Tab-separated table of C-alpha atoms in Angstrom:
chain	number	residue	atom	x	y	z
A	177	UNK	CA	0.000	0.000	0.000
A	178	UNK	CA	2.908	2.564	1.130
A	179	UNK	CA	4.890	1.716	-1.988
A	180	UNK	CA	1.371	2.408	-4.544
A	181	UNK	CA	1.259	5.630	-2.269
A	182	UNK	CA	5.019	6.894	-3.232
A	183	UNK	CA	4.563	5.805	-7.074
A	184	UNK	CA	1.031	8.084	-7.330
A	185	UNK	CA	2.451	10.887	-5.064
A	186	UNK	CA	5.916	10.689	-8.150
A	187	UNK	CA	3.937	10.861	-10.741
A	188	UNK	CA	1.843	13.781	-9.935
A	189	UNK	CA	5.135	15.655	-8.718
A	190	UNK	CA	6.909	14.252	-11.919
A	191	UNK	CA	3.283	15.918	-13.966
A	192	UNK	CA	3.374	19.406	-12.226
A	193	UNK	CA	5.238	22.155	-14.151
A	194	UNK	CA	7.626	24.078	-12.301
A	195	UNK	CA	6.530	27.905	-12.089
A	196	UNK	CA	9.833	28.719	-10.550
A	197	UNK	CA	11.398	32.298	-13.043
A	198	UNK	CA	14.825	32.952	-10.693
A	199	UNK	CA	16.780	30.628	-8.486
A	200	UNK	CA	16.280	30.430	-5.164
A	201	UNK	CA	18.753	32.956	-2.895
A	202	UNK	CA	20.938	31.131	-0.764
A	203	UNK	CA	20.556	31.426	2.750
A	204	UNK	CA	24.152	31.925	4.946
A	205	UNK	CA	24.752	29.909	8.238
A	206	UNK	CA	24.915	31.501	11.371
A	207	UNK	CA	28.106	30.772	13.534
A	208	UNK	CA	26.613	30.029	16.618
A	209	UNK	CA	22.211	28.561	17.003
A	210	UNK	CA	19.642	30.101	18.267
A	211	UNK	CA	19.467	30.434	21.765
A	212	UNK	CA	23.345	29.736	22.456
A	213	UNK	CA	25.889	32.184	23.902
A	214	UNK	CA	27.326	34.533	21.085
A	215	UNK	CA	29.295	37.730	21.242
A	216	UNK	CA	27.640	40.209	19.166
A	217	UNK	CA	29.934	41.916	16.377
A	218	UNK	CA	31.855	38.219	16.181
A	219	UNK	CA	28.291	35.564	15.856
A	220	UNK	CA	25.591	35.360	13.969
A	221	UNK	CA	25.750	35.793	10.167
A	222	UNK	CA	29.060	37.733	9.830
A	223	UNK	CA	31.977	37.988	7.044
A	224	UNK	CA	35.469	36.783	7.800
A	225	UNK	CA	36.419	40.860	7.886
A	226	UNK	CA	32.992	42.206	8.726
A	227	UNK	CA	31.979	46.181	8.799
A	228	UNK	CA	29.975	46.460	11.685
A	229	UNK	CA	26.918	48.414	12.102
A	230	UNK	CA	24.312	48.549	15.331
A	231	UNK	CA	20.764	49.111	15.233
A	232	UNK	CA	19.903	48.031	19.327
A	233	UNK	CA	16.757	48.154	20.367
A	234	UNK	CA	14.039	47.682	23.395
A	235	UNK	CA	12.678	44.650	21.971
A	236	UNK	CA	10.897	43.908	25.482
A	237	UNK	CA	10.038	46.685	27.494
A	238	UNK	CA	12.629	45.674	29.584
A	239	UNK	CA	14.264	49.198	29.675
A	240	UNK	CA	17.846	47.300	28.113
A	241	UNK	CA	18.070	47.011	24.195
A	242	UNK	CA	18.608	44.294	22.541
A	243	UNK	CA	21.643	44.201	20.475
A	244	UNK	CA	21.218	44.516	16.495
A	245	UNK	CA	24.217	43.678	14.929
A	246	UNK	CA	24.748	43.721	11.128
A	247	UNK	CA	28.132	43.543	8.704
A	248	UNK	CA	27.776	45.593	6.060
A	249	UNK	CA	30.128	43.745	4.040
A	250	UNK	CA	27.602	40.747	3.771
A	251	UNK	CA	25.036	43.334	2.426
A	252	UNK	CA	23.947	42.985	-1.250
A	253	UNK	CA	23.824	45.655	-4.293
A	254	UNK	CA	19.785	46.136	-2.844
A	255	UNK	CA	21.261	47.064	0.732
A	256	UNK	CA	19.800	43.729	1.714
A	257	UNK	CA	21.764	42.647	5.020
A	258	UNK	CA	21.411	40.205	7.686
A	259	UNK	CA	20.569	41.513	11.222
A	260	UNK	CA	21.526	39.476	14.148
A	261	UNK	CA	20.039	39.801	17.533
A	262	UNK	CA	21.261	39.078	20.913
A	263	UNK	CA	19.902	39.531	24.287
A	264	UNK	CA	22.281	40.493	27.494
A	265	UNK	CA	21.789	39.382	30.661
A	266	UNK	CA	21.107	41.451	33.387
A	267	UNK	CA	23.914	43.608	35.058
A	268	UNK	CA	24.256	41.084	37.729
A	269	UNK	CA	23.625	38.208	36.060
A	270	UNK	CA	26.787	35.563	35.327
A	271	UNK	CA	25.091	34.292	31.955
A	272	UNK	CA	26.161	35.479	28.541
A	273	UNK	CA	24.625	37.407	25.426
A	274	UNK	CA	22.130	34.734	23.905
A	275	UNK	CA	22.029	34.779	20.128
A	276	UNK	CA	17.891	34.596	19.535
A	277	UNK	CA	18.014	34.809	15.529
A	278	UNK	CA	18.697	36.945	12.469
A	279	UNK	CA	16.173	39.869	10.703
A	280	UNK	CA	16.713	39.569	6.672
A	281	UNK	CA	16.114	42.578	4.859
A	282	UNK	CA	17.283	46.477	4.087
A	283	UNK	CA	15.216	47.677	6.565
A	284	UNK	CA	13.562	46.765	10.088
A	285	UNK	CA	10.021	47.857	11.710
A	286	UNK	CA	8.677	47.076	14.998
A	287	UNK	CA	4.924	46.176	15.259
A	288	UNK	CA	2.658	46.204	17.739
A	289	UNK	CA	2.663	42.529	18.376
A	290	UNK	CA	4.424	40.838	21.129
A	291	UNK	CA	5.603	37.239	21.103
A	292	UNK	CA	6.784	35.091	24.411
A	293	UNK	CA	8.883	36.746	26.865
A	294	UNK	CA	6.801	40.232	25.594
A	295	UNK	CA	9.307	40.468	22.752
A	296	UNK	CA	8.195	42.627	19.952
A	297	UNK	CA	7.154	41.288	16.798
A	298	UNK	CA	9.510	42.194	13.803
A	299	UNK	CA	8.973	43.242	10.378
A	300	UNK	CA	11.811	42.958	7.658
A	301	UNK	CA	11.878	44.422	4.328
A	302	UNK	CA	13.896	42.593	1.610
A	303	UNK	CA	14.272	44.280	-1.984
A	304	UNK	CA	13.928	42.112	-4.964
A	305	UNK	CA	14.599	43.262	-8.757
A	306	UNK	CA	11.792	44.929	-10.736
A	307	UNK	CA	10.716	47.128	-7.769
A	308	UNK	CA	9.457	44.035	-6.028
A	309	UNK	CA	9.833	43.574	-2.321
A	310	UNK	CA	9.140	40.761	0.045
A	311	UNK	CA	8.073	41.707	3.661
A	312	UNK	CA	8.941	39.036	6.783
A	313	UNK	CA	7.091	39.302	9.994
A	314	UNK	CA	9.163	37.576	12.886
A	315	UNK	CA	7.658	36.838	16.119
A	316	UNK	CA	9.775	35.492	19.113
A	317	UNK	CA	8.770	31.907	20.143
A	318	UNK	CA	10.647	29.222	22.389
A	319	UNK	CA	13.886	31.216	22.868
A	320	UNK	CA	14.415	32.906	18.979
A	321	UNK	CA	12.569	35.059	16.468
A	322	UNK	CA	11.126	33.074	13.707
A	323	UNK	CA	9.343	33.697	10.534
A	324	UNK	CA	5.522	33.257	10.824
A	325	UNK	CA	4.413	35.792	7.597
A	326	UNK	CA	5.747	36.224	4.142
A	327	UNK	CA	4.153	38.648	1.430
A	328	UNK	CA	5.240	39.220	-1.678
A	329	UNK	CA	4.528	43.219	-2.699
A	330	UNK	CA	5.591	45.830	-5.505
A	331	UNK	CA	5.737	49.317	-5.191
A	332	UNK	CA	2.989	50.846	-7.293
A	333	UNK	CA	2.928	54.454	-9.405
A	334	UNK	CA	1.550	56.063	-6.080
A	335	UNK	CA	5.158	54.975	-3.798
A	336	UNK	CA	2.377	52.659	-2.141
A	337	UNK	CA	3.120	48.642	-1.695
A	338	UNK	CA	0.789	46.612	-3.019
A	339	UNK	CA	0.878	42.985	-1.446
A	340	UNK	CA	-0.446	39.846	-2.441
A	341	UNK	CA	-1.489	37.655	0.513
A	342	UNK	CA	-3.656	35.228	-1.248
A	343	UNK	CA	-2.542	33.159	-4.204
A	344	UNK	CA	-4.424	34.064	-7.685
C-alpha cells in the first residue's frame, strides 16, 4: 500500500510544471544557534572581515536594548543585510549574550505585536529586482525570532506597496 502511495504521489510531482522564473537565494549559516551564547559583532551571520553596524533596540520593554548587529560587508547591491540579535543578561547576572536569531532585509520595523517573553514582533523588508519587495514578519517563540508571515509586494505608481497575501 505505502509503496502504490510513493509511485502516485511521483507521478503527480513528476506531472506538475515548475513555475519557478529565478533561483532560489541562498541562505548563509549563522556561527553560533539560536538560543546559544554569542558575542555580538563576532556571531551570527558575519563575514570573515565584517563592517559592523548597530541598530539596538528595546525589543521587550525591559528598559535594556537588545543588540542589532549587522556587517555591512555581507550586504547585497539592494542594501539587503542580515541583522543578528542578541539579548544580554542582566547587570548582575553571570550568563552570557544569547544569540535569539537573524532579521533579513534592508530595513527593520517594529509592530505592535508581542511574542513570548513580551518580545516585539519584527517586520523585515527585503528588496527584490523589478521594484518588487518581500516583507517578513518575525515573532519570538521558544527562545528565537522566527518567521511566521511572508508577502510578496511591488511598489505601485503612487510609492504605495501593493501585497499579495492570497494566491491568484
Amino acid at each position: 500500500m505505502c509503496s502504490r502511495l510513493a509511485i502516485v504521489f511521483a507521478l503527480l510531482v513528476a506531472g506538475c510544471p515548475s513555475r519557478r522564473t529565478t533561483n532560489p537565494r541562498e541562505l548563509p549559516t549563522p556561527t553560533v544557534q539560536v538560543g546559544s551564547c554569542g558575542q555580538p559583532g563576532k556571531d551570527g551571520v558575519m563575514g570573515a572581515s565584517p563592517k559592523l553596524d548597530r541598530a539596538d533596540r528595546d525589543l521587550n520593554g525591559d528598559g535594556v536594548v537588545e543588540t542589532i548587529t549587522v556587517d555591512r560587508a555581507r550586504c547585497d547591491s539592494d542594501g539587503n543585510c542580515y541583522w543578528n540579535v542578541f539579548v544580554l543578561p542582566a547587570a548582575s547576572s553571570t550568563d552570557c549574550a544569547r544569540y535569539v536569531g537573524t532579521f533579513q532585509g534592508t530595513a527593520l520595523e517594529t509592530l505592535p505585536g508581542k511574542g513570548e517573553d513580551n518580545m516585539r514582533d519584527i517586520r523585515a523588508y527585503w528588496n527584490q529586482s523589478g521594484g518588487r519587495m518581500r516583507l517578513e514578519s518575525y515573532q519570538f517563540a521558544r527562545g528565537g525570532y522566527r518567521i511566521v508571515d511572508s508577502l510578496m509586494c511591488r511598489r505601485a505608481s503612487d510609492d504605495k506597496l501593493e501585497c499579495m497575501d492570497e494566491p491568484r
